[in-house]
Short mmCIF file of C-alpha atoms and ligand atoms in Angstrom, two decimals:
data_model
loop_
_atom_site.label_atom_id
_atom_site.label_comp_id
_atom_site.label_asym_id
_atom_site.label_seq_id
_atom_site.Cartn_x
_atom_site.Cartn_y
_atom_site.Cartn_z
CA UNK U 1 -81.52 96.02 152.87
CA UNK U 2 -84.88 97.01 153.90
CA UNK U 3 -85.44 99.62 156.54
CA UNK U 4 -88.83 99.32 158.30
CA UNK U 5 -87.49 102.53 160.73
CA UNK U 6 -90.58 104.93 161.82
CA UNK U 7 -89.77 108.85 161.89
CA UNK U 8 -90.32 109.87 165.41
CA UNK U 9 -91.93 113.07 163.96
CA UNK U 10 -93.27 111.79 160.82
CA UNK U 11 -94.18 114.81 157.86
CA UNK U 12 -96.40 114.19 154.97
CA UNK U 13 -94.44 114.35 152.05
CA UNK U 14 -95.66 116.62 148.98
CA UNK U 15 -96.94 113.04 147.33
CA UNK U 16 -99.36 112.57 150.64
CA UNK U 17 -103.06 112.81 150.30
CA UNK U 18 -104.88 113.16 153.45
CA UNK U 19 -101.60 112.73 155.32
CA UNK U 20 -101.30 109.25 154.05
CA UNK U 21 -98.29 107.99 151.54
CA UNK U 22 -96.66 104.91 150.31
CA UNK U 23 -93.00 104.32 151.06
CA UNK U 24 -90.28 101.97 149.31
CA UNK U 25 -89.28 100.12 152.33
CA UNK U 26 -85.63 99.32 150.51
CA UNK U 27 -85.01 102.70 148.59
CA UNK U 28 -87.16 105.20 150.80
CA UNK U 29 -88.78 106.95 147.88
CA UNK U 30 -92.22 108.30 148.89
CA UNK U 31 -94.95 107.26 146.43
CA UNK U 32 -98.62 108.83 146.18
CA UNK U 33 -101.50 106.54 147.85
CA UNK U 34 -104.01 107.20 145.38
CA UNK U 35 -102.68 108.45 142.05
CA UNK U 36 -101.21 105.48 140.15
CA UNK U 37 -101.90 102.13 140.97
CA UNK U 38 -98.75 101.03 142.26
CA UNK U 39 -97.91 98.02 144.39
CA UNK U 40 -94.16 98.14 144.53
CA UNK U 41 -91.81 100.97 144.30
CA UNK U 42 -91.44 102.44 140.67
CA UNK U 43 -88.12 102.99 141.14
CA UNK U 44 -86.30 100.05 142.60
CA UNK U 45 -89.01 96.94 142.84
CA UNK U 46 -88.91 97.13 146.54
CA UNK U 47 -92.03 96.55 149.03
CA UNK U 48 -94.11 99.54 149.95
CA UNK U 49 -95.56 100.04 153.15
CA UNK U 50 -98.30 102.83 154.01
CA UNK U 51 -97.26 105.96 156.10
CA UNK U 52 -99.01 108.28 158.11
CA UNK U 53 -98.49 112.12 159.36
CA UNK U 54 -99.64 110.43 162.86
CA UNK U 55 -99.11 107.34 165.17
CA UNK U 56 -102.37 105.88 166.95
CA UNK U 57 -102.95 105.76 170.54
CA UNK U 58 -105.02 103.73 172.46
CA UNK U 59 -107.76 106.42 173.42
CA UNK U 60 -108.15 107.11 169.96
CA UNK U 61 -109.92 104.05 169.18
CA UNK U 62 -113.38 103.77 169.16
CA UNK U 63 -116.67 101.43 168.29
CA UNK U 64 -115.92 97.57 167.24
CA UNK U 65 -114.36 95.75 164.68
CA UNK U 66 -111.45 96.79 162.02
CA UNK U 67 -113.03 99.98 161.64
CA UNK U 68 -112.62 100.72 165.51
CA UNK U 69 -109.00 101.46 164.49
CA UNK U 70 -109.50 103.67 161.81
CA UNK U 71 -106.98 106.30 163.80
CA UNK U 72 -104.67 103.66 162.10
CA UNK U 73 -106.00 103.52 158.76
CA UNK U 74 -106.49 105.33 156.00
CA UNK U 75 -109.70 106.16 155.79
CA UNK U 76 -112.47 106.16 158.44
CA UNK U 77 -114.68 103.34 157.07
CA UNK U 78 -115.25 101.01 154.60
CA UNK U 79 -116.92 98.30 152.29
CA UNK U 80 -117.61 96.38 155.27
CA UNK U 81 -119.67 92.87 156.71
CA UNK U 82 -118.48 93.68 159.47
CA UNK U 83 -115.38 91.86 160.38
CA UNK U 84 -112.84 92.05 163.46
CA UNK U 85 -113.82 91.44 167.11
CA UNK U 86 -113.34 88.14 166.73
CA UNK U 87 -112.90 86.04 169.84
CA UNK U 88 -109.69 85.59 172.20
CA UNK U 89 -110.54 82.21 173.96
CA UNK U 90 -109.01 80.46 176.96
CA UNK U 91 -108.20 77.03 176.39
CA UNK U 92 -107.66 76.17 180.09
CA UNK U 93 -106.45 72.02 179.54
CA UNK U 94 -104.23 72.82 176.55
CA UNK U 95 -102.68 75.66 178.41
CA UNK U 96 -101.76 73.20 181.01
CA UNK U 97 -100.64 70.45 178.43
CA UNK U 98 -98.27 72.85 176.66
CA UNK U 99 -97.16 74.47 179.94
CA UNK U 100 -97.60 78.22 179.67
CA UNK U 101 -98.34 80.89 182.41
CA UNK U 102 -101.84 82.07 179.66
CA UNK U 103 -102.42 80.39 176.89
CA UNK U 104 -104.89 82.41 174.56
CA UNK U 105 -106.25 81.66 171.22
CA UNK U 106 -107.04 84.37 168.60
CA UNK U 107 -109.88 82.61 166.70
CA UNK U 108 -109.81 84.76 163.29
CA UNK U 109 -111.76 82.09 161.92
CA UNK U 110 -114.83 84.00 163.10
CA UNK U 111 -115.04 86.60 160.57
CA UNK U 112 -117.39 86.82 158.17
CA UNK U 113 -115.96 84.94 155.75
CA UNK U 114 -114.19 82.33 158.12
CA UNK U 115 -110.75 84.16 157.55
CA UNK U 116 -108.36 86.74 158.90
CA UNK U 117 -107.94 88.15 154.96
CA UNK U 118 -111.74 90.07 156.30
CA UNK U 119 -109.55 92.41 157.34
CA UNK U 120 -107.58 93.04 154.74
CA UNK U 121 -110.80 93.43 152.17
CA UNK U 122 -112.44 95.70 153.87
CA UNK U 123 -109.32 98.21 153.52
CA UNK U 124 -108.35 96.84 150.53
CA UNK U 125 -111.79 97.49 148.64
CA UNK U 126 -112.23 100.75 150.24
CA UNK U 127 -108.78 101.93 148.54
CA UNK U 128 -109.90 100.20 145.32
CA UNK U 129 -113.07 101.90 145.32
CA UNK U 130 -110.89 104.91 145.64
CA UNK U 131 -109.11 104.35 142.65
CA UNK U 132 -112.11 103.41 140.82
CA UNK U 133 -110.92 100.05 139.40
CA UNK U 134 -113.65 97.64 137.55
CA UNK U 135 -111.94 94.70 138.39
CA UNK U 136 -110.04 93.26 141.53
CA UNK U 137 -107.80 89.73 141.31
CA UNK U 138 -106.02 87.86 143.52
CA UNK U 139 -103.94 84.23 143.73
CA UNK U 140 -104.79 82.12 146.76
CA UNK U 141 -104.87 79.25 148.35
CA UNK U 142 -108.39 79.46 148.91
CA UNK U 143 -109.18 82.28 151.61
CA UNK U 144 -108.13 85.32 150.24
CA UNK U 145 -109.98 84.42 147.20
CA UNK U 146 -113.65 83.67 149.33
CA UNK U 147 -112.77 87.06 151.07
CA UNK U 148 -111.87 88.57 147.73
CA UNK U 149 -114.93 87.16 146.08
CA UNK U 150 -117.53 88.27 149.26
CA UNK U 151 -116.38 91.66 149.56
CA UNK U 152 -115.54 92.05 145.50
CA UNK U 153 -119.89 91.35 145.60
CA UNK U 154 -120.69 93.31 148.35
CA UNK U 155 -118.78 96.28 146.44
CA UNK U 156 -120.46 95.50 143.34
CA UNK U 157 -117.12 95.16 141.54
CA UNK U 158 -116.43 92.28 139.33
CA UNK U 159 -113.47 89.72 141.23
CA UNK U 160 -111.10 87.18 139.24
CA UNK U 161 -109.29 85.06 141.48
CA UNK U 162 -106.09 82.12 140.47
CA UNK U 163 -106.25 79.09 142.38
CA UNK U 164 -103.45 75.80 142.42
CA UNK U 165 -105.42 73.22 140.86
CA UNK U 166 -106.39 70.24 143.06
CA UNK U 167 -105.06 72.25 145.95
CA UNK U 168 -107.47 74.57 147.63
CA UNK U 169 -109.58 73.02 150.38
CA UNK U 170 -113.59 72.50 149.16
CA UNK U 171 -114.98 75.42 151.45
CA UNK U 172 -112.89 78.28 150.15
CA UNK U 173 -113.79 77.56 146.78
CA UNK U 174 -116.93 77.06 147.31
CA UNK U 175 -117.26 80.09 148.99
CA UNK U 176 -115.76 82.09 145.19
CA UNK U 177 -118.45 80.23 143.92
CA UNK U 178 -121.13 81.36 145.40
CA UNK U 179 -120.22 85.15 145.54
CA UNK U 180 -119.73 84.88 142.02
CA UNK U 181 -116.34 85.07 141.41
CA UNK U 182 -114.20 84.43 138.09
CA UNK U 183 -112.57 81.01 138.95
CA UNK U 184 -109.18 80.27 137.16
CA UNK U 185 -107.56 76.85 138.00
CA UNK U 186 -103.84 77.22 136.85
CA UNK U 187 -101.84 74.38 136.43
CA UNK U 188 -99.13 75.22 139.25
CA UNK U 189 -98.99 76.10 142.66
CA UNK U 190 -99.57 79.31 144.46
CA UNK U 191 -96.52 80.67 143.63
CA UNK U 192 -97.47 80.38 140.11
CA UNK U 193 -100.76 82.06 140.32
CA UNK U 194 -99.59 84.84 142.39
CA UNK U 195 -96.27 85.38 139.48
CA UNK U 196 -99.52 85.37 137.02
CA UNK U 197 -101.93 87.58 138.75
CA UNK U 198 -98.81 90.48 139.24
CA UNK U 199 -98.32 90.40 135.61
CA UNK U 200 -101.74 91.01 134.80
CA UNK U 201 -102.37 93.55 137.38
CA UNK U 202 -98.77 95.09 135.84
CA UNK U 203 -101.06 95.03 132.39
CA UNK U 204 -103.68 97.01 134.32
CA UNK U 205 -106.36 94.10 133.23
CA UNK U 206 -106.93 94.08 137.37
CA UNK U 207 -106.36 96.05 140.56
CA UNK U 208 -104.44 93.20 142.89
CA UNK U 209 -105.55 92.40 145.97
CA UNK U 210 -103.07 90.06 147.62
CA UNK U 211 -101.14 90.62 150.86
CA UNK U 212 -98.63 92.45 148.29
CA UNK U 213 -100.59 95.47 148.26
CA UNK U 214 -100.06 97.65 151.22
CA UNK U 215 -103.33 98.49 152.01
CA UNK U 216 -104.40 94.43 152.83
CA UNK U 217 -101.60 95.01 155.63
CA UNK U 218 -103.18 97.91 156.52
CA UNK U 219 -106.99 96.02 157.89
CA UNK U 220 -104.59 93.35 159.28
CA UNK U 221 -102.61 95.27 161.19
CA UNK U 222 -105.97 95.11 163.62
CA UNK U 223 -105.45 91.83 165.07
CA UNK U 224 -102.68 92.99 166.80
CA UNK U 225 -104.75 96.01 168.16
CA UNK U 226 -107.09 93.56 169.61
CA UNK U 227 -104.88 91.66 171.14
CA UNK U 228 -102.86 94.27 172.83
CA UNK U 229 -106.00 95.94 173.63
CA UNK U 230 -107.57 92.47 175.25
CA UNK U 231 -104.46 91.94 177.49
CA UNK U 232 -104.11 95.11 179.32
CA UNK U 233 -107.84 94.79 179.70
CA UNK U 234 -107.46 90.87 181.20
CA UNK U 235 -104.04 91.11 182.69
CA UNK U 236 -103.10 94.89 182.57
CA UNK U 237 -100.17 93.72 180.47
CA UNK U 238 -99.21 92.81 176.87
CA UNK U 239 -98.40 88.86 175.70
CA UNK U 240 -95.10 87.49 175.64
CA UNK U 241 -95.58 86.17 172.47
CA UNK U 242 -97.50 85.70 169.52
CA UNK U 243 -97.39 82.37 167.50
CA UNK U 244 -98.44 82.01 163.86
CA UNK U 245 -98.85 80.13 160.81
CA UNK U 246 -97.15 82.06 158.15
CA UNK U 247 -97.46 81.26 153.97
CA UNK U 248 -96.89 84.78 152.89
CA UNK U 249 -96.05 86.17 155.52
CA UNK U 250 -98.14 89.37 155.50
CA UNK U 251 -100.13 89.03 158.59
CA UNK U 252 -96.44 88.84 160.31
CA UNK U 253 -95.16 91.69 158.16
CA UNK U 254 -98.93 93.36 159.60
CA UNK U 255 -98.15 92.51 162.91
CA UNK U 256 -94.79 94.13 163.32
CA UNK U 257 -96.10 97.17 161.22
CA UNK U 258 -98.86 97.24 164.34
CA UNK U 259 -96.37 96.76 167.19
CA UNK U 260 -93.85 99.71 165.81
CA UNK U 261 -96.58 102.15 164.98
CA UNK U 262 -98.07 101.89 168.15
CA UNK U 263 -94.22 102.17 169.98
CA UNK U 264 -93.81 105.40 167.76
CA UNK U 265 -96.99 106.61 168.88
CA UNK U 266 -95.51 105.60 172.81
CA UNK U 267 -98.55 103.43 173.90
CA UNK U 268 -96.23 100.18 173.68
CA UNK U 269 -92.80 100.05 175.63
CA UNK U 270 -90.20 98.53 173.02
CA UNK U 271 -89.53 96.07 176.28
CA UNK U 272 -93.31 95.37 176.03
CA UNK U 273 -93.33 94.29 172.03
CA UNK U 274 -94.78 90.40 171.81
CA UNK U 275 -91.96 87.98 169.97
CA UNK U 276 -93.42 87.30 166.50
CA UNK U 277 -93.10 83.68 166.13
CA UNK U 278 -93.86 82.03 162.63
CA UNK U 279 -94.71 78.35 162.35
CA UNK U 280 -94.49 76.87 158.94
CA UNK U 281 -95.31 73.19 157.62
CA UNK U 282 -92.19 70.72 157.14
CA UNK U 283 -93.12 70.78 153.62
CA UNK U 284 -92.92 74.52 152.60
CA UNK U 285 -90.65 76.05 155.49
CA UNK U 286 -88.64 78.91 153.40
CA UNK U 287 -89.36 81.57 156.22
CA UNK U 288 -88.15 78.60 158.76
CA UNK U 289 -85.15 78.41 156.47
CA UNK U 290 -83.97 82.03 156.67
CA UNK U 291 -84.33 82.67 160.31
CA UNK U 292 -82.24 79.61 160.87
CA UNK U 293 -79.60 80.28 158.24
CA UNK U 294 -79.75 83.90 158.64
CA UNK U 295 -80.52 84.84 155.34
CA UNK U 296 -81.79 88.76 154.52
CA UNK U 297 -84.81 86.96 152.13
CA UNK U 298 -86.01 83.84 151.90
CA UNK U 299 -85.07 81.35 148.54
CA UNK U 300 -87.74 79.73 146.77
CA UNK U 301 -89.19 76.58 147.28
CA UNK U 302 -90.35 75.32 143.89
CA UNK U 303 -91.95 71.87 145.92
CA UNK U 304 -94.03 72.59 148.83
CA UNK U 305 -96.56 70.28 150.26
CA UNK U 306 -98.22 70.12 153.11
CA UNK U 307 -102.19 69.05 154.43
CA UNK U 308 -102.14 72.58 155.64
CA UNK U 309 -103.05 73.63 152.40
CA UNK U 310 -103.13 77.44 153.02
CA UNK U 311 -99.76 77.66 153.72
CA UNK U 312 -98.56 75.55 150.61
CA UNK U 313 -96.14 78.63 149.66
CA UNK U 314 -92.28 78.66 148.61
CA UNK U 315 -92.00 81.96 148.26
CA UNK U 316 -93.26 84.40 150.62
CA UNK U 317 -93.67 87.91 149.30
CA UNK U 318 -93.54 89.82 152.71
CA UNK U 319 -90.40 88.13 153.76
CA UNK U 320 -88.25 91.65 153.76
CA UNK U 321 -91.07 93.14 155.70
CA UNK U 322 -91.38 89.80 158.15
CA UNK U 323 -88.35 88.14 158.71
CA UNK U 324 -86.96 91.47 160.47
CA UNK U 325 -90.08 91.71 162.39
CA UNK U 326 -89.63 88.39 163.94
CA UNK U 327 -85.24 88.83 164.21
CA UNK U 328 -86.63 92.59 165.92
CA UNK U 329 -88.82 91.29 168.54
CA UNK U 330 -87.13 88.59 169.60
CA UNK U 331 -88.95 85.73 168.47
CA UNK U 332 -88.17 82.59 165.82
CA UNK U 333 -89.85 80.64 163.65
CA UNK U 334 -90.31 76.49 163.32
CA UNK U 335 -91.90 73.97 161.30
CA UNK U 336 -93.99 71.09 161.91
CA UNK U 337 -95.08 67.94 160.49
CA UNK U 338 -98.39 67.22 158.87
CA UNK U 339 -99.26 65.06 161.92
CA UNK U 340 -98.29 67.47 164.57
CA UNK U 341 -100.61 69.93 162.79
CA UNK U 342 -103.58 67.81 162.74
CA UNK U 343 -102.60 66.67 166.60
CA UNK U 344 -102.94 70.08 167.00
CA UNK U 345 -106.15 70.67 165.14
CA UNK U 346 -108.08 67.82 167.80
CA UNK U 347 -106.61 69.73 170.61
CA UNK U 348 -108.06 72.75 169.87
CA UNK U 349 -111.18 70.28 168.14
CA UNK U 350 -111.27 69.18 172.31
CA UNK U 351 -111.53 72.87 173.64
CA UNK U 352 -114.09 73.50 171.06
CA UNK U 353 -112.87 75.75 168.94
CA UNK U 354 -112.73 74.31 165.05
CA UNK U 355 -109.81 75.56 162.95
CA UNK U 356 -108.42 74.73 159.75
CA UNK U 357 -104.88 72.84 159.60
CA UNK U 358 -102.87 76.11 158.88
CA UNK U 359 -104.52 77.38 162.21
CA UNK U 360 -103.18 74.65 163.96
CA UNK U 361 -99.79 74.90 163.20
CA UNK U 362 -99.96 77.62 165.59
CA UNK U 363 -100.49 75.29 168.65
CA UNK U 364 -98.19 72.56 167.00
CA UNK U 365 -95.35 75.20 166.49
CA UNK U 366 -96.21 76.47 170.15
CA UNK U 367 -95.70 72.64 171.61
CA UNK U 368 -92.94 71.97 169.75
CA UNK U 369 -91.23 75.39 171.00
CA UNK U 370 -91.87 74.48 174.78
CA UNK U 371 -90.82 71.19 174.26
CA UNK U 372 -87.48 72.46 173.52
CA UNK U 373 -87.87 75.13 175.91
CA UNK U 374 -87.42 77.65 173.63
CA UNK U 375 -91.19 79.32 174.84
CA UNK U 376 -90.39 79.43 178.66
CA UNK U 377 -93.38 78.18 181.34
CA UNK U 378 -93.61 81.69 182.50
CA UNK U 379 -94.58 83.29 179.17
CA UNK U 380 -98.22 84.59 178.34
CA UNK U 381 -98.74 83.73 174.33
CA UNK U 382 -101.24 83.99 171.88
CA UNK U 383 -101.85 81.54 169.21
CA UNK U 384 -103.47 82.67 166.11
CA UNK U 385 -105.68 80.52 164.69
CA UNK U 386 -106.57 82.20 161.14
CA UNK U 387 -108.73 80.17 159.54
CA UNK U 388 -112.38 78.21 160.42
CA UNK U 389 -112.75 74.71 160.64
CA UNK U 390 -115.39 74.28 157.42
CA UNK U 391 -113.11 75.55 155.34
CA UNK U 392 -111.43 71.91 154.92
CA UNK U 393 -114.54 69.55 155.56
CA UNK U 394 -111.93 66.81 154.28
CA UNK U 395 -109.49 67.61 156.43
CA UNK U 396 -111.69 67.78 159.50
CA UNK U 397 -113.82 64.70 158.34
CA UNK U 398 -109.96 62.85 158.02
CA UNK U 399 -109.05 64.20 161.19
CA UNK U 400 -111.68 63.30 163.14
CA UNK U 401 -114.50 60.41 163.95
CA UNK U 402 -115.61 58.36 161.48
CA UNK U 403 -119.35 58.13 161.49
CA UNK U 404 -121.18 54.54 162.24
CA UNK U 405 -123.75 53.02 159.85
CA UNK U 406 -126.68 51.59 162.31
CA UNK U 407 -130.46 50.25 161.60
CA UNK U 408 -133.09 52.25 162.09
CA UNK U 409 -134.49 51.77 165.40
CA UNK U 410 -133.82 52.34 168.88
CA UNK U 411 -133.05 48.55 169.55
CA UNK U 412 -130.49 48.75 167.34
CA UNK U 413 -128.26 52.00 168.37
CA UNK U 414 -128.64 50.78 171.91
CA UNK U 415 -127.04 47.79 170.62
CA UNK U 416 -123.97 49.67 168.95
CA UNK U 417 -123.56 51.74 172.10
CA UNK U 418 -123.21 49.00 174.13
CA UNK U 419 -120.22 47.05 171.73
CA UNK U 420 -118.10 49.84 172.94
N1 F0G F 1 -103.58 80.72 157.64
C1 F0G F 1 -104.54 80.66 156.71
C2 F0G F 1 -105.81 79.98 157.05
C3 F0G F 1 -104.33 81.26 155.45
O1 F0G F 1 -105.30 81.21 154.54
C4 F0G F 1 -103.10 81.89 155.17
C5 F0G F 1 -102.83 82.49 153.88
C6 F0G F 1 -102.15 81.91 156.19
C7 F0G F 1 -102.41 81.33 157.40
C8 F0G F 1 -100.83 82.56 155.99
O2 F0G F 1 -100.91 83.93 156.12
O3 F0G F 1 -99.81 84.64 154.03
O4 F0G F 1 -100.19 86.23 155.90
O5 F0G F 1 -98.49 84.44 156.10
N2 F0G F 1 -103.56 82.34 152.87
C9 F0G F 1 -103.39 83.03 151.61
C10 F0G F 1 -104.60 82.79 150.73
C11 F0G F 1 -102.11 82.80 150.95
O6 F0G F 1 -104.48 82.84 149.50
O7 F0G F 1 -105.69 82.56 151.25
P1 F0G F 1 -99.78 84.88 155.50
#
């Protein structure tokens, strides 16, 4: 069973350079960061998470963006466009339609390249660039491979990235394309791709960078730093709760790695840790399945669908990291239908902020949660919203307004407005 326990007083081990080391979060065994390329323990298979000789502190953090909390990474900068700082909006009506003391909104769609997985690459490339690989790789649905891609060229490194056919949104490949990426379209799901990409990264033909590799958790890890550090600025407090969507479950795996680094550290009560609370699509709900049945990992889905196309996953690959961060704080995890996630993508849509339908399931999971009164009226949450609205032009386009053909002149629109 994995143990995600922090030392108190943690020691570098002899395998830590720069008092940073990887550790096998089922067998313990201490790995070395930067020696082999490793992704999972040696030894027994297990998830590795990185470890430090220190815990961060809030006065140790500095300048803006990821790279603000480098006291909680393993380097002090890296390949970077920038990325972080992205916005925490209020969303004053939907606050009062849901029925929650704050209702804030974590728009990681604002990062450079419209994603949260910004954060990851610019940690994750550093560390590759560290190991001097010639080639990174992921599988995606579609926004780890534009990330991948972008900071892959801004690196100078060459970037090979396995997509579902048919199922990545028309942005995020797009956004490969143009930074120049290798594009494989594999005839399976994500799943698939991801099974594929591990075995050639296992042949060393590339250095993977999916939310499998530590170091992706690493960058991520900073939304939660920004959050925490935004409330006690706004409300001299921490949020109740923290909803959202979850497909692999790293950025809840990065969350929880946040929250109990920055307890060990003693900066963050364990009273005052948000409840990590993972929304999933009806369609591929394995993490939804486990926290309700109680089992220690998830089981496969070999069907997913779902509109929300970034979180078309059946197998989630940080579940032993995740599912005991969201049983630890308190929290759950839900699914929702297709339609509640696009209800939930026009009711952000009519507070202005423009997310994809993964990002919505957020608000959809948040509704639902209240409705039942799970999420009490008196709680201050934060919905992330991890993904920008042009990612899915279709989905959007289907989502919203349909534009009216009209003749061209003034007569005529004044016409059409006044049908209505
Ligand atoms: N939201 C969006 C917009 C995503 O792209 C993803 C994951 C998630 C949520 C789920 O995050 O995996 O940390 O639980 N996208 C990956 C990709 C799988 O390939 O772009 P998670």
């Amino acid at each position: 069973m994995a143990d995600l326990t922090l030392p108190d007083d943690p020691e570098a081990p002899d395998v830590a350079e720069g008092g940073v080391w990887l550790h096998c979060i089922e067998c313990g065994q201490d790995h070395p960061p930067f020696d082999d390329i490793i992704y999972t323990c040696e030894t027994c298979g297990g998830l590795l998470e990185a470890r430090y000789d220190r815990y961060p502190a809030f006065d140790d953090f500095d300048g803006s963006g990821v790279w603000r909390y480098n006291a909680a990474l393993p380097f002090e900068e890296g390949v970077t466009l920038p990325e972080g700082n992205t916005p925490l909006h209020r969303a004053p009506r939907l606050e009062s339609d849901i029925g929650v003391r704050n209702l804030r909104i974590k728009h990681e769609g604002m990062n450079p390249t419209g994603s949260f997985k910004d954060r990851g690459m610019t940690v994750g490339v550093r560390v590759a660039e560290e190991l001097g690989v010639d080639r990174l790789a992921c599988a995606s649905t579609g926004n780890t491979s534009a990330a991948l891609a972008a900071y892959g060229a801004r690196a100078g490194v060459q970037t090979l990235v396995l997509l579902p056919a048919g199922k990545v949104a028309a942005g995020k490949i797009a956004q490969a394309s143009l930074h120049n990426a290798r594009i494989l379209e594999v005839d399976g799901n994500f799943d698939s791709c991801l099974d594929i990409v591990q075995e050639l990264a296992d042949r060393g033909e590339a250095y993977l960078l999916n939310s499998l590799n530590p170091f992706r958790l690493e960058g991520q890890k900073t939304i939660g730093l920004e959050i925490l550090e935004a409330f006690l600025d706004d409300y001299g407090r921490f949020p109740d709760r923290i909803v959202l969507p979850v497909g692999n479950a790293g950025n809840t795996a990065a969350l929880y790695k946040c929250f109990r680094e920055m307890v060990a550290g003693g900066d963050l009560s364990p009273d005052d840790v948000p409840k990590l609370t993972g929304v999933q699509a009806e369609g591929a709900a394995p993490m939804v399945e486990a926290i309700e049945e109680g089992y220690e990992d998830t089981r496969r889905w070999d069907d997913v669908e779902t509109i929300a196309t970034a979180i078309r996953i059946g197998n989630p690959v940080n579940a032993p990291k995740a599912l005991p961060g969201i049983r630890e704080t308190g929290g759950t995890a839900v699914a929702v239908s297709d339609d509640e996630i696009t209800d939930g993508q026009r009711a952000l849509a009519a507070e202005g902020i423009g997310v994809e339908p993964a990002s919505a399931a957020s608000v959809a999971g948040l509704r639902k949660l209240r409705e039942s009164g799970v999420v009490g009226s008196d709680e201050d949450v934060v919905c992330l919203t991890t993904g920008h609205l042009l990612k899915d032009p279709d989905a959007a386009a289907a989502a919203g307004n349909d534009p009216d053909p009209v003749g061209n002149s003034t007569e005529a629109v004044l016409e059409l407005l006044a049908e209505e």
